[in-house]
Amino acid sequence: MNNILILGAHSDIAIAVAHRFAEAGYQIQLAARNINNLAADKSDIELRHQVNVTLHEFDALDTTSHSYFVEQLTILPNITVCAVGYMGVQAENEREIKEASLVIRSNYEGPVSILSVLANCFEARGCGCLVGISSVAGERGRASNYVYGSAKAGFTAFLSGLRNRLAKKGVHVVTVLPGFVTTKMTEGMDLPKKLTAQPKEVANAIFNAVQKKQNIIYTRPVWRFIMIIIRNIPEQIFKRLKL
Amino acid sequence: MMLSGWGRYPRIDTKLSAPRNIEALRKKVLKGYAIARGNGRSYGDSAISAQNTIHMKHFNRMLAFDTQHGQLVAEAGVLLADIISTFLPRGWFPFVTPGTKFVTLGGMIAADVHGKNHHKDGSFAQYVDWIEILTCEGEIQRCSLNENLELFEWTLGGMGLTGIVIRAAIRLRPINSAWIKQSTLVAKNISQTIELFEQSHDASYSVAWIDCLQHGKSLGRSLVMLGEHAEAESIPLEHKKQPLQLPFKRKLRIPIKFPSWALNSLSVRAFNAFYYWNGKRNHQKKLVDLDSYFFPLDTIIGWNKIYGRRGFAQFQCVLPIKNSNDGLRALLSATANAGAGSFLAVLKRLGTQKSRFSFPMEGYTLALDFPINRKTLALMEQLDRITVQHGGHFYLAKDSRMSRKIFQKSEPRASDYLSYRTDQVSSKVFESAQSKRLGL
């Protein structure tokens, strides 16, 4: 039986991913803090797709607990999707080192810790797939969100290295750079409609990437071009832009 | 932001929010002037409040299903389409479905929707076991036939003005196939149409499409369509292996707003004539899948755009059985004389219904679509008056333009509802643009 573990299950993308894999018959393990709040989603996924959903208390920031967390899973999943992340408010991240540190730990330290534990287990088993949801914000630091962006940049580099290490060990790693998505995180932002994906689209893209063993995916293809441009603007010009 | 109903008229400037949990929802409600919005399929302004429109899209989870009694518990924002796609393959189907499946559970409760089986099975309310509502005090109350009866009765058909439906339990019916046996009968005029309905009380489903551009002795010529659930044995060979599977259908998408002249009396006349002729030619029995039978327009995504920039209105009234013949004649004559043929004219015999404020009553309900312009607005006012003269009233889920005077005349139950709302203080907390317009 196929089994998927979704970390950071409160996020809209995580729930959409759960539905997509459940539709394909996967058993679902949802991991997050305060799992009681996921009871309605659990019954919804179980009812719609007739699969089993289990809930697992998980704190991405409590890195010392991560080995134990993986040990106590009754089934080591075939696939893990890490949707852990926290954007914070850039202005606060600039003023308060505590806030900035929370953003860095949520987007880098926590995900790196749990994926490292799982990567070792998958490597020992000789198969599996790890999916990390990073961000286009990590492609180049911009004034509007560089603390978040830099943590995501670290995470993207981590995933790339992990993929390199595990490529010969039968374990696949997918890096997801979703671009704008309509979620809790972007609520209230005025996003351009053509560039903004729905969580469902991201979930579909992740499902396909896992099946086809794609390495790096952008959910809307246009983002690949946008990021080529953004990466290639000379720094002399870039530093003056308002982005 | 500007918001409108399915008819794209009127457009109202509103503050729209979409709370994600009960706490956030409660905060929004206590600000007052609140109305819940589901999938925005009511035609007019019943799910918009200028100050505080609350989108229920995050309350969209199914919570439990009892396979013994067919009882589904779900949050209010769950779409009927999702209920059907989840449970049809397992042999369950809602007892009552409106003309589109893109409505939410909360919306179906608020409008107490009816379907082609109303003459036999009643309205949606008959299959609601209980409702949980966030009331004007910010408390969640469960109501049913056994507890908080008054709240239960006013909420069913109460257009969302008693509180915000959060969760509800409804019953589904067991079925054997995803197919309907349909037979089409041809009626040459309105008397024959009524006669056919009166002879078809035993049919599970019945509805008539009326060619409303006909005058004189052809006035009200129609196709009366009857339906029965098909047994698994009788369905097409290629689908027999999976009798509960809907066949794949390509969807058509209306990409742009049509210019407002695209639907003129000529094109409408041509369409109506073709439809009648086609129905007459193929009036033998045939098998139709559930989707095509119950939700024919859902395959055309965005069909509301064909009426152009100014949008359209749907006129839907019900006339008491004793005045139906005269009343329908008067309504159809007025429509035909105005030459403002409706693209879709639907007639349905409704059965008896006891309820506080729901639309259905024993008699005939007629639904007509009109593009919004000066001529059709005047015509609809005339139709309003004819309806009131014949003791009828109007379907608020469709209304976008009725005057307060006409509403108060047509709806003696309105003052009871208002005094109930005033007692409960919900009149201060819940309000839609429609309730404001109608003085409800």
XYZ file of C-alpha atoms in Angstrom, chain B residues 23 72 90 98 119 123 173 188 237 245 251 346 380 398 412 417 438:
17
model
C -13.396 32.075 15.991
C -24.245 12.911 5.560
C -21.271 4.433 -3.892
C -31.823 22.346 -7.783
C -44.722 17.235 -6.365
C -38.308 20.464 -0.905
C -31.298 8.248 -1.210
C -49.835 22.192 -27.927
C -24.581 -1.839 -22.623
C -20.374 5.968 -13.247
C -17.468 20.997 -21.094
C -39.449 26.430 -17.247
C -41.099 42.002 -15.097
C -33.819 34.274 -8.007
C -48.084 37.819 4.144
C -40.550 36.511 9.916
C -37.494 44.137 0.591
